[in-house]
Amino acid sequence: MPFPLPPNPREPGRWADVAVADRQAGVPSEPAPGAPAPALVSLNGVCRTVRNRRRGDVEILRGVDFQARAGQVTALLGPNGAGKTTTLTIAQGLDRPDAGTVELLGRDPWRAGSALRSRVGVMLQDGGLPPSATPARLLAHVASLYRAPADMAALVERLGIGEFAGRDIRRLSGGQRQRVALAAALAGRPRVVFLDEPSAGLDPVSRQLV
């Protein structure tokens, strides 16, 4: 498979590239041993209302507060329509709140440039993958966009993508597409990864892999 060679931990230049990318993005440095983990994602008092043709103004979010810290998994739980996807979209800087403040890696994601976005991985709930591409070509292309990409061969093996890596994405099952989307989200060694319904459509075996 045409994946880039995996980074070698003994090659300081490759790991230095990750540090350079963090500095260019203004990402907070790693805390000293024993120090509290920094909040990489922070929402305070976030509100969002959208206009619906039939229902008028619909309040999606009201006063949302939460923080996601380095080295932790933060889950948003709630029923359908609770505003989970809207919250993630605002945290990523793809939508703007009507009120409140949002920080992603210490900066306002709405005004962020490409340097900051390169340190963030996103896995959408559905879609986002080109149907005519194969996982092998897509992941090799995504990895080539980053200064210090992840070990894509290891990701492919861990997520069990190799068995269908040469098949068009349009021919994959929903669970297989989810695995490809996750690998793409992790390709840039992101400091923060947003996963929207990562286990949707996965069978029990695929869920364990993810």
mmCIF file of N, CA and C in Angstrom, residues 111-209:
data_model
loop_
_atom_site.group_PDB
_atom_site.id
_atom_site.type_symbol
_atom_site.label_atom_id
_atom_site.label_comp_id
_atom_site.label_asym_id
_atom_site.label_seq_id
_atom_site.Cartn_x
_atom_site.Cartn_y
_atom_site.Cartn_z
ATOM 1 N N ARG A 111 -11.776 32.210 14.169
ATOM 2 C CA ARG A 111 -10.809 33.076 13.499
ATOM 3 C C ARG A 111 -9.488 32.358 13.218
ATOM 4 N N ALA A 112 -9.449 31.078 13.469
ATOM 5 C CA ALA A 112 -8.196 30.328 13.347
ATOM 6 C C ALA A 112 -7.780 30.172 11.894
ATOM 7 N N GLY A 113 -6.477 30.096 11.693
ATOM 8 C CA GLY A 113 -5.942 29.849 10.365
ATOM 9 C C GLY A 113 -5.592 28.386 10.169
ATOM 10 N N SER A 114 -4.923 28.109 9.066
ATOM 11 C CA SER A 114 -4.604 26.728 8.708
ATOM 12 C C SER A 114 -3.627 26.087 9.688
ATOM 13 N N ALA A 115 -2.755 26.901 10.311
ATOM 14 C CA ALA A 115 -1.781 26.332 11.250
ATOM 15 C C ALA A 115 -2.485 25.669 12.425
ATOM 16 N N LEU A 116 -3.508 26.333 12.965
ATOM 17 C CA LEU A 116 -4.246 25.747 14.078
ATOM 18 C C LEU A 116 -5.069 24.550 13.612
ATOM 19 N N ARG A 117 -5.710 24.679 12.482
ATOM 20 C CA ARG A 117 -6.568 23.591 12.006
ATOM 21 C C ARG A 117 -5.773 22.320 11.706
ATOM 22 N N SER A 118 -4.500 22.472 11.377
ATOM 23 C CA SER A 118 -3.677 21.296 11.107
ATOM 24 C C SER A 118 -3.407 20.482 12.364
ATOM 25 N N ARG A 119 -3.671 21.049 13.550
ATOM 26 C CA ARG A 119 -3.440 20.344 14.807
ATOM 27 C C ARG A 119 -4.728 19.734 15.349
ATOM 28 N N VAL A 120 -5.774 19.748 14.528
ATOM 29 C CA VAL A 120 -7.083 19.250 14.949
ATOM 30 C C VAL A 120 -7.556 18.178 13.974
ATOM 31 N N GLY A 121 -8.037 17.059 14.505
ATOM 32 C CA GLY A 121 -8.611 16.006 13.679
ATOM 33 C C GLY A 121 -10.119 15.965 13.860
ATOM 34 N N VAL A 122 -10.840 15.703 12.776
ATOM 35 C CA VAL A 122 -12.305 15.688 12.819
ATOM 36 C C VAL A 122 -12.820 14.453 12.092
ATOM 37 N N MET A 123 -13.711 13.737 12.754
ATOM 38 C CA MET A 123 -14.414 12.613 12.141
ATOM 39 C C MET A 123 -15.897 12.945 12.139
ATOM 40 N N LEU A 124 -16.465 13.146 10.960
ATOM 41 C CA LEU A 124 -17.863 13.528 10.842
ATOM 42 C C LEU A 124 -18.780 12.346 11.117
ATOM 43 N N GLN A 125 -20.023 12.675 11.488
ATOM 44 C CA GLN A 125 -20.998 11.623 11.749
ATOM 45 C C GLN A 125 -21.315 10.827 10.487
ATOM 46 N N ASP A 126 -21.344 11.523 9.350
ATOM 47 C CA ASP A 126 -21.656 10.837 8.095
ATOM 48 C C ASP A 126 -21.098 11.660 6.946
ATOM 49 N N GLY A 127 -20.627 10.973 5.919
ATOM 50 C CA GLY A 127 -20.141 11.681 4.737
ATOM 51 C C GLY A 127 -18.724 12.193 4.903
ATOM 52 N N GLY A 128 -18.301 12.957 3.899
ATOM 53 C CA GLY A 128 -16.973 13.544 3.943
ATOM 54 C C GLY A 128 -15.907 12.741 3.240
ATOM 55 N N LEU A 129 -16.223 11.528 2.788
ATOM 56 C CA LEU A 129 -15.249 10.690 2.097
ATOM 57 C C LEU A 129 -15.583 10.638 0.608
ATOM 58 N N PRO A 130 -14.609 10.844 -0.276
ATOM 59 C CA PRO A 130 -14.874 10.788 -1.717
ATOM 60 C C PRO A 130 -15.234 9.367 -2.141
ATOM 61 N N PRO A 131 -16.400 9.158 -2.734
ATOM 62 C CA PRO A 131 -16.868 7.796 -3.009
ATOM 63 C C PRO A 131 -16.035 7.032 -4.023
ATOM 64 N N SER A 132 -15.366 7.726 -4.948
ATOM 65 C CA SER A 132 -14.616 7.022 -5.993
ATOM 66 C C SER A 132 -13.179 6.708 -5.593
ATOM 67 N N ALA A 133 -12.736 7.203 -4.443
ATOM 68 C CA ALA A 133 -11.371 6.931 -3.977
ATOM 69 C C ALA A 133 -11.328 5.600 -3.244
ATOM 70 N N THR A 134 -10.144 5.030 -3.146
ATOM 71 C CA THR A 134 -9.941 3.855 -2.303
ATOM 72 C C THR A 134 -9.359 4.318 -0.976
ATOM 73 N N PRO A 135 -9.558 3.559 0.103
ATOM 74 C CA PRO A 135 -8.947 3.936 1.369
ATOM 75 C C PRO A 135 -7.435 4.120 1.265
ATOM 76 N N ALA A 136 -6.765 3.269 0.491
ATOM 77 C CA ALA A 136 -5.308 3.367 0.370
ATOM 78 C C ALA A 136 -4.896 4.710 -0.218
ATOM 79 N N ARG A 137 -5.521 5.087 -1.318
ATOM 80 C CA ARG A 137 -5.167 6.355 -1.971
ATOM 81 C C ARG A 137 -5.578 7.554 -1.117
ATOM 82 N N LEU A 138 -6.757 7.483 -0.530
ATOM 83 C CA LEU A 138 -7.232 8.598 0.283
ATOM 84 C C LEU A 138 -6.321 8.842 1.479
ATOM 85 N N LEU A 139 -5.995 7.789 2.214
ATOM 86 C CA LEU A 139 -5.189 7.958 3.419
ATOM 87 C C LEU A 139 -3.765 8.376 3.083
ATOM 88 N N ALA A 140 -3.220 7.862 1.983
ATOM 89 C CA ALA A 140 -1.888 8.298 1.562
ATOM 90 C C ALA A 140 -1.904 9.785 1.216
ATOM 91 N N HIS A 141 -2.969 10.226 0.554
ATOM 92 C CA HIS A 141 -3.082 11.644 0.197
ATOM 93 C C HIS A 141 -3.225 12.513 1.446
ATOM 94 N N VAL A 142 -4.094 12.107 2.362
ATOM 95 C CA VAL A 142 -4.295 12.890 3.585
ATOM 96 C C VAL A 142 -2.994 12.988 4.375
ATOM 97 N N ALA A 143 -2.278 11.880 4.500
ATOM 98 C CA ALA A 143 -1.012 11.897 5.238
ATOM 99 C C ALA A 143 0.001 12.823 4.590
ATOM 100 N N SER A 144 -0.022 12.919 3.260
ATOM 101 C CA SER A 144 0.956 13.759 2.553
ATOM 102 C C SER A 144 0.741 15.242 2.807
ATOM 103 N N LEU A 145 -0.402 15.617 3.350
ATOM 104 C CA LEU A 145 -0.701 17.024 3.600
ATOM 105 C C LEU A 145 -0.067 17.539 4.886
ATOM 106 N N TYR A 146 0.455 16.628 5.705
ATOM 107 C CA TYR A 146 0.970 17.019 7.011
ATOM 108 C C TYR A 146 2.489 16.978 7.044
ATOM 109 N N ARG A 147 3.043 17.855 7.860
ATOM 110 C CA ARG A 147 4.493 17.942 8.010
ATOM 111 C C ARG A 147 5.059 16.681 8.659
ATOM 112 N N ALA A 148 4.365 16.168 9.656
ATOM 113 C CA ALA A 148 4.822 14.968 10.365
ATOM 114 C C ALA A 148 3.638 14.031 10.542
ATOM 115 N N PRO A 149 3.258 13.290 9.491
ATOM 116 C CA PRO A 149 2.067 12.440 9.574
ATOM 117 C C PRO A 149 2.255 11.272 10.527
ATOM 118 N N ALA A 150 1.135 10.711 10.912
ATOM 119 C CA ALA A 150 1.150 9.527 11.764
ATOM 120 C C ALA A 150 1.650 8.324 10.973
ATOM 121 N N ASP A 151 1.904 7.252 11.692
ATOM 122 C CA ASP A 151 2.287 5.984 11.073
ATOM 123 C C ASP A 151 1.024 5.375 10.465
ATOM 124 N N MET A 152 0.774 5.674 9.190
ATOM 125 C CA MET A 152 -0.470 5.255 8.567
ATOM 126 C C MET A 152 -0.567 3.740 8.421
ATOM 127 N N ALA A 153 0.554 3.089 8.169
ATOM 128 C CA ALA A 153 0.530 1.629 8.053
ATOM 129 C C ALA A 153 0.057 1.005 9.362
ATOM 130 N N ALA A 154 0.520 1.559 10.492
ATOM 131 C CA ALA A 154 0.098 1.043 11.793
ATOM 132 C C ALA A 154 -1.383 1.323 12.037
ATOM 133 N N LEU A 155 -1.857 2.507 11.633
ATOM 134 C CA LEU A 155 -3.276 2.827 11.784
ATOM 135 C C LEU A 155 -4.146 1.882 10.960
ATOM 136 N N VAL A 156 -3.729 1.636 9.729
ATOM 137 C CA VAL A 156 -4.483 0.744 8.846
ATOM 138 C C VAL A 156 -4.564 -0.653 9.450
ATOM 139 N N GLU A 157 -3.456 -1.111 9.996
ATOM 140 C CA GLU A 157 -3.446 -2.446 10.608
ATOM 141 C C GLU A 157 -4.330 -2.485 11.849
ATOM 142 N N ARG A 158 -4.201 -1.467 12.699
ATOM 143 C CA ARG A 158 -4.955 -1.476 13.953
ATOM 144 C C ARG A 158 -6.460 -1.407 13.715
ATOM 145 N N LEU A 159 -6.877 -0.640 12.695
ATOM 146 C CA LEU A 159 -8.298 -0.472 12.420
ATOM 147 C C LEU A 159 -8.842 -1.515 11.450
ATOM 148 N N GLY A 160 -8.000 -2.447 11.016
ATOM 149 C CA GLY A 160 -8.460 -3.511 10.137
ATOM 150 C C GLY A 160 -8.896 -3.028 8.772
ATOM 151 N N ILE A 161 -8.223 -2.003 8.248
ATOM 152 C CA ILE A 161 -8.592 -1.424 6.960
ATOM 153 C C ILE A 161 -7.942 -2.167 5.796
ATOM 154 N N GLY A 162 -6.850 -2.861 6.054
ATOM 155 C CA GLY A 162 -6.079 -3.486 4.986
ATOM 156 C C GLY A 162 -6.878 -4.408 4.090
ATOM 157 N N GLU A 163 -7.852 -5.110 4.649
ATOM 158 C CA GLU A 163 -8.612 -6.092 3.870
ATOM 159 C C GLU A 163 -9.500 -5.452 2.803
ATOM 160 N N PHE A 164 -9.792 -4.161 2.936
ATOM 161 C CA PHE A 164 -10.614 -3.490 1.915
ATOM 162 C C PHE A 164 -9.967 -2.188 1.439
ATOM 163 N N ALA A 165 -8.654 -2.058 1.628
ATOM 164 C CA ALA A 165 -7.960 -0.809 1.305
ATOM 165 C C ALA A 165 -7.974 -0.478 -0.181
ATOM 166 N N GLY A 166 -8.120 -1.489 -1.052
ATOM 167 C CA GLY A 166 -8.119 -1.239 -2.484
ATOM 168 C C GLY A 166 -9.498 -1.148 -3.102
ATOM 169 N N ARG A 167 -10.518 -1.153 -2.283
ATOM 170 C CA ARG A 167 -11.894 -1.122 -2.778
ATOM 171 C C ARG A 167 -12.414 0.321 -2.785
ATOM 172 N N ASP A 168 -13.223 0.681 -3.771
ATOM 173 C CA ASP A 168 -13.811 2.024 -3.793
ATOM 174 C C ASP A 168 -14.632 2.262 -2.531
ATOM 175 N N ILE A 169 -14.538 3.474 -1.993
ATOM 176 C CA ILE A 169 -15.244 3.794 -0.758
ATOM 177 C C ILE A 169 -16.750 3.631 -0.924
ATOM 178 N N ARG A 170 -17.277 3.876 -2.114
ATOM 179 C CA ARG A 170 -18.719 3.733 -2.338
ATOM 180 C C ARG A 170 -19.187 2.296 -2.126
ATOM 181 N N ARG A 171 -18.271 1.336 -2.218
ATOM 182 C CA ARG A 171 -18.628 -0.072 -2.068
ATOM 183 C C ARG A 171 -18.427 -0.583 -0.637
ATOM 184 N N LEU A 172 -17.998 0.279 0.252
ATOM 185 C CA LEU A 172 -17.748 -0.141 1.627
ATOM 186 C C LEU A 172 -19.026 -0.074 2.456
ATOM 187 N N SER A 173 -19.067 -0.876 3.502
ATOM 188 C CA SER A 173 -20.181 -0.804 4.443
ATOM 189 C C SER A 173 -20.037 0.456 5.297
ATOM 190 N N GLY A 174 -21.099 0.784 6.017
ATOM 191 C CA GLY A 174 -21.046 1.958 6.882
ATOM 192 C C GLY A 174 -19.952 1.856 7.924
ATOM 193 N N GLY A 175 -19.795 0.676 8.508
ATOM 194 C CA GLY A 175 -18.755 0.492 9.509
ATOM 195 C C GLY A 175 -17.358 0.614 8.933
ATOM 196 N N GLN A 176 -17.160 0.103 7.728
ATOM 197 C CA GLN A 176 -15.850 0.221 7.082
ATOM 198 C C GLN A 176 -15.519 1.677 6.775
ATOM 199 N N ARG A 177 -16.513 2.429 6.329
ATOM 200 C CA ARG A 177 -16.279 3.857 6.065
ATOM 201 C C ARG A 177 -15.939 4.605 7.349
ATOM 202 N N GLN A 178 -16.565 4.211 8.447
ATOM 203 C CA GLN A 178 -16.260 4.851 9.724
ATOM 204 C C GLN A 178 -14.800 4.633 10.109
ATOM 205 N N ARG A 179 -14.299 3.439 9.848
ATOM 206 C CA ARG A 179 -12.895 3.161 10.182
ATOM 207 C C ARG A 179 -11.948 3.991 9.325
ATOM 208 N N VAL A 180 -12.283 4.146 8.050
ATOM 209 C CA VAL A 180 -11.450 4.977 7.171
ATOM 210 C C VAL A 180 -11.485 6.431 7.633
ATOM 211 N N ALA A 181 -12.673 6.915 7.995
ATOM 212 C CA ALA A 181 -12.806 8.296 8.458
ATOM 213 C C ALA A 181 -11.998 8.526 9.728
ATOM 214 N N LEU A 182 -11.964 7.548 10.617
ATOM 215 C CA LEU A 182 -11.186 7.689 11.843
ATOM 216 C C LEU A 182 -9.698 7.750 11.529
ATOM 217 N N ALA A 183 -9.232 6.888 10.633
ATOM 218 C CA ALA A 183 -7.817 6.921 10.252
ATOM 219 C C ALA A 183 -7.447 8.270 9.648
ATOM 220 N N ALA A 184 -8.329 8.829 8.824
ATOM 221 C CA ALA A 184 -8.064 10.140 8.225
ATOM 222 C C ALA A 184 -8.001 11.225 9.290
ATOM 223 N N ALA A 185 -8.851 11.129 10.304
ATOM 224 C CA ALA A 185 -8.857 12.126 11.375
ATOM 225 C C ALA A 185 -7.581 12.086 12.201
ATOM 226 N N LEU A 186 -6.942 10.921 12.263
ATOM 227 C CA LEU A 186 -5.728 10.760 13.072
ATOM 228 C C LEU A 186 -4.451 10.942 12.262
ATOM 229 N N ALA A 187 -4.570 11.185 10.973
ATOM 230 C CA ALA A 187 -3.404 11.199 10.085
ATOM 231 C C ALA A 187 -2.380 12.265 10.436
ATOM 232 N N GLY A 188 -2.820 13.395 10.970
ATOM 233 C CA GLY A 188 -1.897 14.502 11.226
ATOM 234 C C GLY A 188 -1.346 14.567 12.635
ATOM 235 N N ARG A 189 -1.447 13.491 13.398
ATOM 236 C CA ARG A 189 -1.031 13.505 14.807
ATOM 237 C C ARG A 189 -1.685 14.680 15.546
ATOM 238 N N PRO A 190 -3.004 14.808 15.497
ATOM 239 C CA PRO A 190 -3.658 15.987 16.067
ATOM 240 C C PRO A 190 -3.531 16.055 17.584
ATOM 241 N N ARG A 191 -3.522 17.285 18.105
ATOM 242 C CA ARG A 191 -3.552 17.476 19.547
ATOM 243 C C ARG A 191 -4.962 17.263 20.085
ATOM 244 N N VAL A 192 -5.957 17.514 19.248
ATOM 245 C CA VAL A 192 -7.358 17.335 19.628
ATOM 246 C C VAL A 192 -8.062 16.592 18.497
ATOM 247 N N VAL A 193 -8.895 15.612 18.848
ATOM 248 C CA VAL A 193 -9.683 14.881 17.856
ATOM 249 C C VAL A 193 -11.156 14.977 18.237
ATOM 250 N N PHE A 194 -11.981 15.433 17.296
ATOM 251 C CA PHE A 194 -13.428 15.476 17.478
ATOM 252 C C PHE A 194 -14.039 14.283 16.749
ATOM 253 N N LEU A 195 -14.772 13.451 17.484
ATOM 254 C CA LEU A 195 -15.418 12.275 16.909
ATOM 255 C C LEU A 195 -16.921 12.412 17.104
ATOM 256 N N ASP A 196 -17.655 12.528 16.006
ATOM 257 C CA ASP A 196 -19.109 12.670 16.072
ATOM 258 C C ASP A 196 -19.745 11.318 15.779
ATOM 259 N N GLU A 197 -20.328 10.705 16.803
ATOM 260 C CA GLU A 197 -20.943 9.378 16.694
ATOM 261 C C GLU A 197 -19.959 8.375 16.088
ATOM 262 N N PRO A 198 -18.791 8.182 16.707
ATOM 263 C CA PRO A 198 -17.767 7.326 16.090
ATOM 264 C C PRO A 198 -18.157 5.863 15.969
ATOM 265 N N SER A 199 -19.094 5.397 16.791
ATOM 266 C CA SER A 199 -19.473 3.980 16.726
ATOM 267 C C SER A 199 -20.745 3.744 15.928
ATOM 268 N N ALA A 200 -21.279 4.789 15.287
ATOM 269 C CA ALA A 200 -22.518 4.633 14.510
ATOM 270 C C ALA A 200 -22.295 3.679 13.343
ATOM 271 N N GLY A 201 -23.169 2.704 13.209
ATOM 272 C CA GLY A 201 -23.096 1.770 12.095
ATOM 273 C C GLY A 201 -22.049 0.689 12.244
ATOM 274 N N LEU A 202 -21.404 0.620 13.395
ATOM 275 C CA LEU A 202 -20.353 -0.380 13.580
ATOM 276 C C LEU A 202 -20.919 -1.647 14.205
ATOM 277 N N ASP A 203 -20.460 -2.791 13.707
ATOM 278 C CA ASP A 203 -20.807 -4.045 14.349
ATOM 279 C C ASP A 203 -19.919 -4.203 15.582
ATOM 280 N N PRO A 204 -20.207 -5.183 16.450
ATOM 281 C CA PRO A 204 -19.427 -5.320 17.685
ATOM 282 C C PRO A 204 -17.926 -5.458 17.459
ATOM 283 N N VAL A 205 -17.516 -6.185 16.412
ATOM 284 C CA VAL A 205 -16.087 -6.355 16.153
ATOM 285 C C VAL A 205 -15.462 -5.024 15.748
ATOM 286 N N SER A 206 -16.112 -4.306 14.841
ATOM 287 C CA SER A 206 -15.596 -3.010 14.400
ATOM 288 C C SER A 206 -15.564 -2.018 15.551
ATOM 289 N N ARG A 207 -16.559 -2.092 16.432
ATOM 290 C CA ARG A 207 -16.596 -1.176 17.571
ATOM 291 C C ARG A 207 -15.395 -1.399 18.474
ATOM 292 N N GLN A 208 -14.992 -2.641 18.645
ATOM 293 C CA GLN A 208 -13.805 -2.929 19.451
ATOM 294 C C GLN A 208 -12.552 -2.380 18.782
ATOM 295 N N LEU A 209 -12.467 -2.470 17.458
ATOM 296 C CA LEU A 209 -11.302 -1.955 16.740
ATOM 297 C C LEU A 209 -11.179 -0.451 16.907
#
